[in-house]
XYZ file of C-alpha atoms in Angstrom:
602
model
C 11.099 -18.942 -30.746
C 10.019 -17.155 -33.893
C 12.243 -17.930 -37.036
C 13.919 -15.277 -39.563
C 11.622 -14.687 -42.957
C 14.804 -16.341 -44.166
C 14.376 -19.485 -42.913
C 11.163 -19.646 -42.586
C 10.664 -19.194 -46.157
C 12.917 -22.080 -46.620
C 10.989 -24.560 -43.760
C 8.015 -23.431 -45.753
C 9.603 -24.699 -49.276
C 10.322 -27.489 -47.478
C 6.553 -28.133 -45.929
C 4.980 -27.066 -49.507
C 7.112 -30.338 -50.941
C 6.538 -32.728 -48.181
C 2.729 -31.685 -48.587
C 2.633 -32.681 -52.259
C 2.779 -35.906 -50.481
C -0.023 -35.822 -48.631
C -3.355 -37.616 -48.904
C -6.500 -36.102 -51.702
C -8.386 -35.719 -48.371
C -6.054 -33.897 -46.551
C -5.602 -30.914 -49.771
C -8.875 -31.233 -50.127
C -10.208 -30.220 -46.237
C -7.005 -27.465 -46.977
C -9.291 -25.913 -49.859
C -12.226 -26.001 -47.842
C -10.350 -23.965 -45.052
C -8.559 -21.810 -47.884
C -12.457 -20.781 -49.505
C -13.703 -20.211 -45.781
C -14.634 -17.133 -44.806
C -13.309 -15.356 -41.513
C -15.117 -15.778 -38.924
C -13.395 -14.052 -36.331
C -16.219 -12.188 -34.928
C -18.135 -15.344 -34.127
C -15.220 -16.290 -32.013
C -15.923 -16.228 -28.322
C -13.527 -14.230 -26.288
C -11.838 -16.715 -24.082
C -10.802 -18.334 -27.127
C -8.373 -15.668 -28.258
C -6.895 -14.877 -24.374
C -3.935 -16.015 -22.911
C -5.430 -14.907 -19.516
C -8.280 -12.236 -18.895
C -7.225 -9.017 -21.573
C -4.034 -10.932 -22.615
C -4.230 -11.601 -26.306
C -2.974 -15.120 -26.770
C 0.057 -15.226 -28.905
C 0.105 -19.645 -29.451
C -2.869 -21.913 -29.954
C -2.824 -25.367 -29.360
C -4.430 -27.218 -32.381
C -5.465 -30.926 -32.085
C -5.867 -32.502 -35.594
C -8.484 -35.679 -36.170
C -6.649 -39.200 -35.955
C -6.961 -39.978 -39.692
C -5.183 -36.116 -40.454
C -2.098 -36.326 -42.149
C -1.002 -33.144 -39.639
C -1.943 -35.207 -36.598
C 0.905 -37.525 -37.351
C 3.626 -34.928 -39.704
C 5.174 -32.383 -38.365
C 5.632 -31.143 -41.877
C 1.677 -31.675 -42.367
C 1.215 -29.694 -39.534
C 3.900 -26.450 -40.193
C 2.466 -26.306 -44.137
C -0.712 -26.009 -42.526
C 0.272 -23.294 -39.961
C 1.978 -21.490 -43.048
C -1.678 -21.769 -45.163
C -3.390 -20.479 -41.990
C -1.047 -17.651 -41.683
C -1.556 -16.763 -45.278
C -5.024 -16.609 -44.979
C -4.926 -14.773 -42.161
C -2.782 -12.584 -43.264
C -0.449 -13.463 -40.208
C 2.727 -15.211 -39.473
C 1.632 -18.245 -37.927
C 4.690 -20.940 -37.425
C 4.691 -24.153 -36.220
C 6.310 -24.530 -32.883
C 6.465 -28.582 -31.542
C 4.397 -31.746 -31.309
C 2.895 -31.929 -28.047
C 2.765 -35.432 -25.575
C -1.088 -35.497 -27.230
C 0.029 -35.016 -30.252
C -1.425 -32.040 -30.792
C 0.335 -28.900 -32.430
C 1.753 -25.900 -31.007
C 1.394 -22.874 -33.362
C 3.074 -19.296 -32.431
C 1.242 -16.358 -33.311
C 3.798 -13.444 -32.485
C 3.560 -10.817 -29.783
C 2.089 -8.419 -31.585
C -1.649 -9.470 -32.596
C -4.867 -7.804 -31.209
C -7.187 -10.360 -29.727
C -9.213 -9.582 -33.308
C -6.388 -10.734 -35.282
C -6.201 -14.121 -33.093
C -9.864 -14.861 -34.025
C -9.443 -14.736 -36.874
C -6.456 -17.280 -36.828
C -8.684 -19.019 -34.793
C -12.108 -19.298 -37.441
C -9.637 -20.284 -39.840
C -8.764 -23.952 -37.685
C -12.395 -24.033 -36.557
C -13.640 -24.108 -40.212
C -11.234 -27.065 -40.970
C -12.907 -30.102 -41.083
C -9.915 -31.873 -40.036
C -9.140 -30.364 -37.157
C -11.270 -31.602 -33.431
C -10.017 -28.245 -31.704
C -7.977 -25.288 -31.133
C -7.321 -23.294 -27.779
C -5.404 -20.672 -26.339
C -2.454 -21.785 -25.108
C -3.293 -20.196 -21.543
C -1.581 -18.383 -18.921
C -1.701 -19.838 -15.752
C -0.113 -18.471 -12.543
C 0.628 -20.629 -8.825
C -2.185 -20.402 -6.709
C -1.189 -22.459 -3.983
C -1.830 -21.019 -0.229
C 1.131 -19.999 1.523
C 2.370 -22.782 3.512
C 2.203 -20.376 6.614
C 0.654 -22.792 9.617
C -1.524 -19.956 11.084
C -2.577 -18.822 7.602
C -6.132 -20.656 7.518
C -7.476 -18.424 10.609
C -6.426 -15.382 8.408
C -10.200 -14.930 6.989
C -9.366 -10.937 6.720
C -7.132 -11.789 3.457
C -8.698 -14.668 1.804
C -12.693 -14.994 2.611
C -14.980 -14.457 -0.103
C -17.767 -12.041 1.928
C -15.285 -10.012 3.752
C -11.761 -10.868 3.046
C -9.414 -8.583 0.828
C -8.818 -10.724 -1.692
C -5.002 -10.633 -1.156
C -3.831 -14.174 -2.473
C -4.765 -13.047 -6.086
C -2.533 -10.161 -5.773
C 0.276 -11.637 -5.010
C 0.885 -13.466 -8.230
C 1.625 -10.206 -9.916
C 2.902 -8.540 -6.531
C 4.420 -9.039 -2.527
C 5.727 -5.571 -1.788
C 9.408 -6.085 -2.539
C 11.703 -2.655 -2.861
C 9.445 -1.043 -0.396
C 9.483 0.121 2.956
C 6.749 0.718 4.937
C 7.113 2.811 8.524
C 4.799 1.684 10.990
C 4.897 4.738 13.427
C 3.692 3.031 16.536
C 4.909 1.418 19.735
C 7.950 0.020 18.449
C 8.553 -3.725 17.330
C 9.239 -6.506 19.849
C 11.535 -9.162 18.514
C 9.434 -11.852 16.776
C 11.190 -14.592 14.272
C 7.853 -14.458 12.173
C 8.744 -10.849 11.567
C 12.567 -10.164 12.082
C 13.681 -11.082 8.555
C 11.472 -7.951 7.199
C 12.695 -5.589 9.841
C 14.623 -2.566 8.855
C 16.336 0.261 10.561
C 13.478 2.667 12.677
C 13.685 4.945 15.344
C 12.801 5.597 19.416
C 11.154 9.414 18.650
C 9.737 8.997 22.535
C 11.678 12.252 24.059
C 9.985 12.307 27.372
C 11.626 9.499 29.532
C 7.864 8.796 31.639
C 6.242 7.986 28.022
C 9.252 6.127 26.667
C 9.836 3.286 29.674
C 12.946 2.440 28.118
C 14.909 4.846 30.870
C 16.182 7.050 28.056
C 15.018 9.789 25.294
C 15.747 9.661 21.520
C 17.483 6.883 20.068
C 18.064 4.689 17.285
C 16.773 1.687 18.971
C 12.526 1.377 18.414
C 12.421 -1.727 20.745
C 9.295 -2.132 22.249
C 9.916 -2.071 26.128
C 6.224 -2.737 27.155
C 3.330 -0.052 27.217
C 1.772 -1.171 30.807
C 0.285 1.103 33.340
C -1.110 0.821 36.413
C -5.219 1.804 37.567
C -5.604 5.885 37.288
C -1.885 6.192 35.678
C -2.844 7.546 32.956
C -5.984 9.470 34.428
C -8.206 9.156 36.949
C -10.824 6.011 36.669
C -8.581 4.471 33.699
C -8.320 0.952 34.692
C -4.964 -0.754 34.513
C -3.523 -2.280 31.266
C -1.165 -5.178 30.009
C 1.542 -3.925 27.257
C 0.029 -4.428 23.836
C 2.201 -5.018 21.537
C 0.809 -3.039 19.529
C 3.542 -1.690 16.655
C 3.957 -5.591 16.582
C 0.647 -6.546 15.780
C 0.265 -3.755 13.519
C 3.854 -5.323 10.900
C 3.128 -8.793 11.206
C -0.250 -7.711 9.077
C 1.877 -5.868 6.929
C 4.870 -7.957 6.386
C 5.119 -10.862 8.221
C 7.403 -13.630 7.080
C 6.081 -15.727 4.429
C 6.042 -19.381 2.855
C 8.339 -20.055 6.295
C 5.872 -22.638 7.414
C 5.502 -20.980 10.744
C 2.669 -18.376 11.862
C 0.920 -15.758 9.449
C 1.116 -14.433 6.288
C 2.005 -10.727 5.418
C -0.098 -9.183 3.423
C 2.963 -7.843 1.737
C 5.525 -10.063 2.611
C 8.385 -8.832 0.373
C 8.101 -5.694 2.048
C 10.448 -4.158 4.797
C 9.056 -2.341 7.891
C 11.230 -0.082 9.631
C 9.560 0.553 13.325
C 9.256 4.100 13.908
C 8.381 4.817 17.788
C 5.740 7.349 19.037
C 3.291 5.277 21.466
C 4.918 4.538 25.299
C 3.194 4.628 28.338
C -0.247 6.403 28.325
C 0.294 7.038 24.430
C 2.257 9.939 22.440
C 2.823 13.229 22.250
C 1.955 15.036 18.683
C 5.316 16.423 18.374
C 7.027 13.339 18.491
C 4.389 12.141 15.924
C 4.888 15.097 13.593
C 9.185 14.374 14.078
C 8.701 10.598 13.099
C 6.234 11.333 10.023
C 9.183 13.934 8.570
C 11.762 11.261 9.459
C 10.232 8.263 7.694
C 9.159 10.396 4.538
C 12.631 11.614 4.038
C 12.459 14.365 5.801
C 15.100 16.238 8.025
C 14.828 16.223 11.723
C 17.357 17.976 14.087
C 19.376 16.208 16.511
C 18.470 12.698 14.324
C 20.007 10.925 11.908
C 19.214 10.774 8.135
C 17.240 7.953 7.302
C 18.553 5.318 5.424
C 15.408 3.145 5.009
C 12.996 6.319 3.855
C 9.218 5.241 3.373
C 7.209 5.182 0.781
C 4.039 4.371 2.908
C 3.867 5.165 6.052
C 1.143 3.288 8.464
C -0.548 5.018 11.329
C -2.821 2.569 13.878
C -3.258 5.297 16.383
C -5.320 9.081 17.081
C -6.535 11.172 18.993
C -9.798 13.578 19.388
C -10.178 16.832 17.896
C -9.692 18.588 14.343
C -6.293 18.059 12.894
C -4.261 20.753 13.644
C -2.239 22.892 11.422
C 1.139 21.694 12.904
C 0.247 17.776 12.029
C -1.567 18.671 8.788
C 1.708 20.102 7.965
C 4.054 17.192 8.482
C 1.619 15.341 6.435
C 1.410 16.964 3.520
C 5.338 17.372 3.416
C 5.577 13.531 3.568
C 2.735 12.769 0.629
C 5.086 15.539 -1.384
C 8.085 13.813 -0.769
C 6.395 10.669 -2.202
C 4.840 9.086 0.701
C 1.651 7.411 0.987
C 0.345 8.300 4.385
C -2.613 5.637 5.919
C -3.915 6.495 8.634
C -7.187 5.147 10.775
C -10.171 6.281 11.536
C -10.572 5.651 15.073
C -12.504 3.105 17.658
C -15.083 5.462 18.765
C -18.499 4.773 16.671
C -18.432 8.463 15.689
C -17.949 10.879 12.721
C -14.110 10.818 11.763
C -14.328 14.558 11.643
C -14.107 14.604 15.063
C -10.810 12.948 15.524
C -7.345 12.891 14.004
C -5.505 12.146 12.266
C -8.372 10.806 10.575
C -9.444 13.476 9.844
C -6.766 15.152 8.338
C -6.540 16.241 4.529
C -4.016 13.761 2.199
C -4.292 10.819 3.901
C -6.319 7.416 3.182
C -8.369 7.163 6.155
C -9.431 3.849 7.228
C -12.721 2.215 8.219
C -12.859 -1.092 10.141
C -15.895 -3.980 9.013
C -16.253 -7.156 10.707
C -16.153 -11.123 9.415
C -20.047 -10.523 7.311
C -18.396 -7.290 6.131
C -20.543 -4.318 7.484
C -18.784 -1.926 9.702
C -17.148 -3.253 12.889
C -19.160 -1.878 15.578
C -16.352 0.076 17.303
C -15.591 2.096 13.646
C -15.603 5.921 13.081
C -17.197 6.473 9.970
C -18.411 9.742 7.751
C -17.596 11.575 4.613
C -13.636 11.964 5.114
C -13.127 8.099 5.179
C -11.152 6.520 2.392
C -11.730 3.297 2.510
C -12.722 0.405 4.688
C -10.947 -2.996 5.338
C -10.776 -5.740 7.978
C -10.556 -4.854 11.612
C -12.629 -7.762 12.925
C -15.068 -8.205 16.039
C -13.987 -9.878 18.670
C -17.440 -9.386 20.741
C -18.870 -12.447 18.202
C -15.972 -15.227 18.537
C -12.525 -14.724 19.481
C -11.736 -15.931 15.936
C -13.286 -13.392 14.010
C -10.715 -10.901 14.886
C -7.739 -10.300 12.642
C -4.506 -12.737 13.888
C -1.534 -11.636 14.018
C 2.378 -11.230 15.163
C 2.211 -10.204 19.169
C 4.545 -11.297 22.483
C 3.092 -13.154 25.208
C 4.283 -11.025 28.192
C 2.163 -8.976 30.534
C 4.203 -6.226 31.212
C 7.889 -6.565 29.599
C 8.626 -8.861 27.109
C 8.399 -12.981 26.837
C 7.790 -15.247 24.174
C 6.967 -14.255 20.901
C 3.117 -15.105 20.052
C -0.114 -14.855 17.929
C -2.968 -13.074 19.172
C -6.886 -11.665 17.814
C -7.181 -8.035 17.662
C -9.915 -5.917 16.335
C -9.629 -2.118 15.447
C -9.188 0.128 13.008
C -5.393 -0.317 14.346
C -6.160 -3.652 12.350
C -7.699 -1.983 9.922
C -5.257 0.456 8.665
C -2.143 -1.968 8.033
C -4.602 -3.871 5.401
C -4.404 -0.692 3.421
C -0.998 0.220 4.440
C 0.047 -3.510 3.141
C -2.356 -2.872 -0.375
C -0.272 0.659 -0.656
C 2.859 -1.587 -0.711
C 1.539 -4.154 -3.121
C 0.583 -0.698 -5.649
C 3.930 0.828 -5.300
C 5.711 -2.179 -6.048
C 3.478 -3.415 -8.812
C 3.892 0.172 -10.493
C 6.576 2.787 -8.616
C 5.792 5.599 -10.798
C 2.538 6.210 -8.903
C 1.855 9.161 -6.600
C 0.252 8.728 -3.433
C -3.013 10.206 -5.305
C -2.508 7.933 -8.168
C -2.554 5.475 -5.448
C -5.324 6.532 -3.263
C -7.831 6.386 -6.460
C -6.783 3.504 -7.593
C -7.526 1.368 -4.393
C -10.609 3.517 -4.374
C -11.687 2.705 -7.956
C -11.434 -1.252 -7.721
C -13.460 -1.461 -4.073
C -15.667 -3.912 -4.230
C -19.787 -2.742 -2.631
C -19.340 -3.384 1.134
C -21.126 -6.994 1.654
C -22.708 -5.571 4.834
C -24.526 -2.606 6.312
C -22.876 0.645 6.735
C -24.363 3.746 8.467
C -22.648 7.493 7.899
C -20.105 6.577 5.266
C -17.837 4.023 4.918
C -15.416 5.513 1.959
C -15.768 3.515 -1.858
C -15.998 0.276 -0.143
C -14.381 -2.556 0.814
C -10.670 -3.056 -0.582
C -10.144 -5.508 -3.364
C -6.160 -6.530 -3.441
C -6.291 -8.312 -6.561
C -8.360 -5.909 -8.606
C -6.286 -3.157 -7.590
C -2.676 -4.420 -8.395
C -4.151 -5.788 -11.632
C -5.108 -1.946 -12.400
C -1.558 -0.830 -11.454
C -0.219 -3.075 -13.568
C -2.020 -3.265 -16.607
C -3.740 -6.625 -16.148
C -7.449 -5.313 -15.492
C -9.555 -3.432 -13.343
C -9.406 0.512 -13.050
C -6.998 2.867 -12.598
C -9.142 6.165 -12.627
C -11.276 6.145 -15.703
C -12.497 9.815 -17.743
C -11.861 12.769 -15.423
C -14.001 15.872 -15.929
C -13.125 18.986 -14.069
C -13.975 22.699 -13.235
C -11.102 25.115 -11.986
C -13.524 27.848 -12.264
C -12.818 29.573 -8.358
C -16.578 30.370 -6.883
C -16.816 32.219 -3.608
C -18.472 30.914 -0.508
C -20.942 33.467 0.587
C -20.772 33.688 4.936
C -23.465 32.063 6.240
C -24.682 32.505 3.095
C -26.707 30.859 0.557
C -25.864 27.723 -1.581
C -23.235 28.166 -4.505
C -23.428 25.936 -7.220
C -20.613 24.847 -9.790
C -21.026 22.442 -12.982
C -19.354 20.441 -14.914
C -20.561 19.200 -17.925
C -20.002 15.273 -18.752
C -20.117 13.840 -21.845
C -19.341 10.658 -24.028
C -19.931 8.488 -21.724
C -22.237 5.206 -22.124
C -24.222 4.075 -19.703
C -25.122 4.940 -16.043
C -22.039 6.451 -13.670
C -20.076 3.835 -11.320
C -20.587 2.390 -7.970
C -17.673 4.260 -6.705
C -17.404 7.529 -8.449
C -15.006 9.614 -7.460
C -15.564 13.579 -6.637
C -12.283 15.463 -5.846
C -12.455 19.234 -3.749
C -10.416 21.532 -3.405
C -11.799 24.346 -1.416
C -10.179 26.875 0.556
C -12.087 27.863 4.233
C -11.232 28.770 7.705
C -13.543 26.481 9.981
C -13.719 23.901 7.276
C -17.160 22.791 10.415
C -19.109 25.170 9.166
C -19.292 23.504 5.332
C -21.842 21.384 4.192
C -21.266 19.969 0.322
C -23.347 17.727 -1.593
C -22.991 16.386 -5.068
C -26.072 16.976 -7.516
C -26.549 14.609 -10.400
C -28.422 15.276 -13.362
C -31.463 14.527 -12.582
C -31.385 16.424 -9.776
C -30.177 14.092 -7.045
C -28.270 15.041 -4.186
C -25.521 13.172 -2.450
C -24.666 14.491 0.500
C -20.523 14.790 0.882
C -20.034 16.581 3.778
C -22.394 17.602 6.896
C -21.841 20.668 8.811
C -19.819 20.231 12.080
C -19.079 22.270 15.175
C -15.936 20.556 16.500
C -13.821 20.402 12.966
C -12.417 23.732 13.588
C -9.359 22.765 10.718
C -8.541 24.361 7.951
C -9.642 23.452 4.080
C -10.705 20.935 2.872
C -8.996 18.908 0.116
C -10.334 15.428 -0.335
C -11.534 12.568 -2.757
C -15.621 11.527 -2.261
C -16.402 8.469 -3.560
C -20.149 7.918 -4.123
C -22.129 5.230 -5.157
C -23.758 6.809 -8.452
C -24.566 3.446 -10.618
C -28.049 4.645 -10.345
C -27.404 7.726 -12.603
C -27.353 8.106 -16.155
C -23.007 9.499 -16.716
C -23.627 11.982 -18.656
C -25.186 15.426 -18.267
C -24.478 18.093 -16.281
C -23.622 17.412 -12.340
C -23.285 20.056 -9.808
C -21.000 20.490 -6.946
C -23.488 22.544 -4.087
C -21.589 24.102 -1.215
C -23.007 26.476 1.956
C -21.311 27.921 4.564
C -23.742 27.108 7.584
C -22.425 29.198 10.388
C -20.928 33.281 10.587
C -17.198 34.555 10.171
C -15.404 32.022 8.316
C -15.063 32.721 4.713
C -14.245 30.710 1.846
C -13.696 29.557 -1.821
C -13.962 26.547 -3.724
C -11.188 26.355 -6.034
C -12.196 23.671 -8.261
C -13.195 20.221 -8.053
C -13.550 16.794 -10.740
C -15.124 13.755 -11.473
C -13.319 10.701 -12.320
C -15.637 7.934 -14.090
């Protein structure tokens, strides 16, 4: 507690008298510190922190056994006031500590320069042994959660998401996430964090559950029989799946049962799409209105509205206009929309909703943190996070909530999973963690700043893996003011440039400038560009010197629309500033095109 100038002018009168009392050695080692010059520069960093960026605002000062402050409190708060003084700060004198040492109090208000200096002023007394911070520390105990050890994906140094260090600043709490998915089967490591959802299922052969639309998302079981669901398609046990999928993003925490959510004070409200054989876009596009805020006929309004919704699920093809639609409704209602990037070793382009334009699309990697095997991959991911591989130990899948019955429901479980099903909640959980941390963002605010603070993927990656692997902790730190980056310098040109038809390359620049140093590992390149068979694009970025990174390769099957996206590319090899190009060609005939405008963000 700081005192009034009042009385602290009066403790000081006070300390000035009792020091008349003190000992020729001790007014003589306070001359030496009074003639001293600041030294504040020479002072290393960590001494003037209360935690990483925090300036401190106490030290702890121990004085040297024969030092009249070591054993008077009024020794020791005449000295504080003579520090302060020469300072030219209001240091006070706060309590004797069990060591004996002294606890100063420096204010709120001092730059980590100003501490330094408080600080060279102790160092250069002789009678003083030390002075430190008086630190910041934060729990960091492991959630008590009895499966929690087997959850590498959030805690592993090579490939884990570094979640535990988030969640001192962070759980998710006030948020909602929709997992729009098979439904949720009852599960006591998850049924505290369950909210209101929906059954969108309106054909009665997908939904099992013998009716249409309803407000009850229970998971009946998504079973089928050999050539059910097409000819040759083996049979299949119910997954589970929407199950799976929450526990990752909110299971119950610190219960001493199970697994731990990556955003555990989260709610998820189970939004069902997936039945028997899968779901039908339409239901799809009705649940992604619904859970964003939007209206729906016939349905309810929602009560528990999103504000990230989680999508473990796709199909092949471009993204059509109809689902690129709902989308973008729900990211401009406020809605972070993550999506993944599908199980089929191929170019995301090829399948949605992937694919589709305002989304974070998800890549899976495995335990040694290269790309899971199984992972779509190319320019339009986002991002990549843990989806395990089961194919090299059961264990190095990602565990999770699941039920233990073959067809309809039994026991509640655990159970390994891989995917970029498994993926995707990761993010969706991280989305949660960001909006909490900081609710002000938008879901592009959002999207760059889990981008920005990606950490180099450990392990091999072949056709584009987005910025790298997610870092929890770095990213809510950058939400919320504690470190890391929340976007950086953006440079821009919203000069429009026409796309010649199967034309020749068009080039636009932007000049960058004031900048030190090379560019990051995960700069970020945002497009706007206006086109009719998006396919037929190819885009590269061009750095100064002349190197090309390629963005986006031509493609026959992405007949959609546009394309309006954040690149992240790996430019720590190029000097930042200069002038950097943005080269686009339109590769095949009668689509035309425009490129609006486009930025960098260092």
């Amino acid at each position: 507690m700081r005192t009034s100038p009042t009385l602290r002018r009066k403790l000081i009168s006070v300390a000035a008298a009792s020091a008349a009392l003190l000992t020729a050695a001790s007014t003589a080692s306070a001359v030496a510190a009074q003639e001293t010059v600041s030294q504040g520069s020479a002072v290393p960093a960590a001494q003037t922190e209360a935690a990483p960026g925090i300036a401190a605002e106490r030290l702890i000062v121990g004085y040297k056994s024969g030092a009249a402050e070591a054993r008077s409190n009024p020794a020791a708060e005449a000295d504080a006031a003579a520090k302060g003084e020469q300072s030219g700060e209001d240091v006070d004198f706060q309590r004797r500590l069990g060591t004996g040492a002294a606890l100063v109090d420096l204010g709120d208000d001092l730059t980590k320069a100003d501490v330094a200096d408080v600080v060279a002023r102790y160092r250069a007394d002789p009678q003083v042994a030390y002075v430190v911070p008086d630190r910041l520390n934060k729990p960091k105990a492991d959630p008590n959660d009895t499966e929690y050890t087997k959850q590498w994906d959030l805690f592993e140094s090579t490939a884990g998401m570094n979640v535990p260090g988030a969640w001192t600043t962070s759980t998710g709490t006030g948020v909602t996430v929709a997992v729009i998915d098979t439904g949720y089967v009852a599960h006591t490591d998850l049924a505290a964090n369950i909210v209101g959802g929906y059954d969108f299922i309106a054909d009665t052969a997908v939904s099992v559950d013998g009716d249409g639309r309803d407000s009850n998302p229970a998971d009946p079981g998504d079973y089928y029989a050999a050539n059910e669901c097409g000819s040759g398609i083996p049979a299949s046990n119910s997954s589970w799946h929407g199950t799976h999928v929450a526990g990752t993003i909110a299971a119950v925490t610190n219960n001493n049962k199970g697994v731990a959510g990556i955003a555990y004070g989260a709610k998820i409200s189970p939004v069902r799409v997936l039945g028997k054989c899968g779901g039908y876009d339409s239901d799809i596009i009705d649940a992604i209105t619904w859970a964003s805020g939007g209206a729906v006929s016939g349905v309810p309004a929602n009560s528990n509205v999103a504000k990230v919704i989680n999508m473990s699920l796709g199909g092949d093809g471009a993204c059509t206009s109809a689902t690129q639609s709902a989308i973008t409704a729900a990211v401009n209602r406020g809605t972070t929309v993550v999506v993944a990037a599908g199980n089929e070793n191929d170019n995301v382009a090829n399948h949605s909703p992937g694919n589709c334009n305002n989304v974070i699309s998800v890549a899976a990697t495995n335990r040694t943190g290269a790309k899971a095997s199984y992972s779509n991959y190319g320019s339009l991911v986002d991002i990549s996070a843990p989806g395990g591989q089961t194919s090299t130990g059961t264990a190095n899948g990602i565990l999770s909530t699941l039920n233990s019955g073959t067809k309809t429901a039994s026991t509640e479980s655990y159970a390994y999973y891989q995917g970029t099903s498994m993926a995707t909640p990761h993010i969706a959980g991280l989305v949660a963690l960001v909006k909490s941390a900081n609710s002000a963002l938008t879901p592009a605010q959002i999207e760059t700043a889990i981008k920005n603070n990606a950490r180099a993927l450990p392990g091999a990656c072949s056709g584009g893996c987005g910025a790298g692997l997610a870092d929890a902790a770095r990213t809510v730190q950058a939400v919320s003011g504690s470190g890391g980056s929340t976007g950086g310098a953006t440079f821009s040109n919203t000069t429009a440039l026409a796309i010649p038809d199967n034309g020749s390359a068009v080039e636009s620049s932007i000049a960058v400038s004031g900048r030190t140093g090379n560019a990051p590992a995960a700069l970020q390149v945002g497009v706007d560009i206006t086109h009719t068979y998006r396919g037929d694009l190819v885009i590269d970025l061009v750095a100064p010197d002349g190197t090309a990174y390629r963005l986006k390769a031509a493609s026959s099957s992405d007949s959609a629309d546009n394309v309006s996206t954040t690149y992240s590319v790996n430019a720590s090899g190029e000097t930042a500033n200069g002038t950097w190009k943005l080269r686009v060609q339109d590769t095949a005939a009668q689509d035309t095109g425009k490129l609006n405008s486009w930025q960098l963000t260092f």
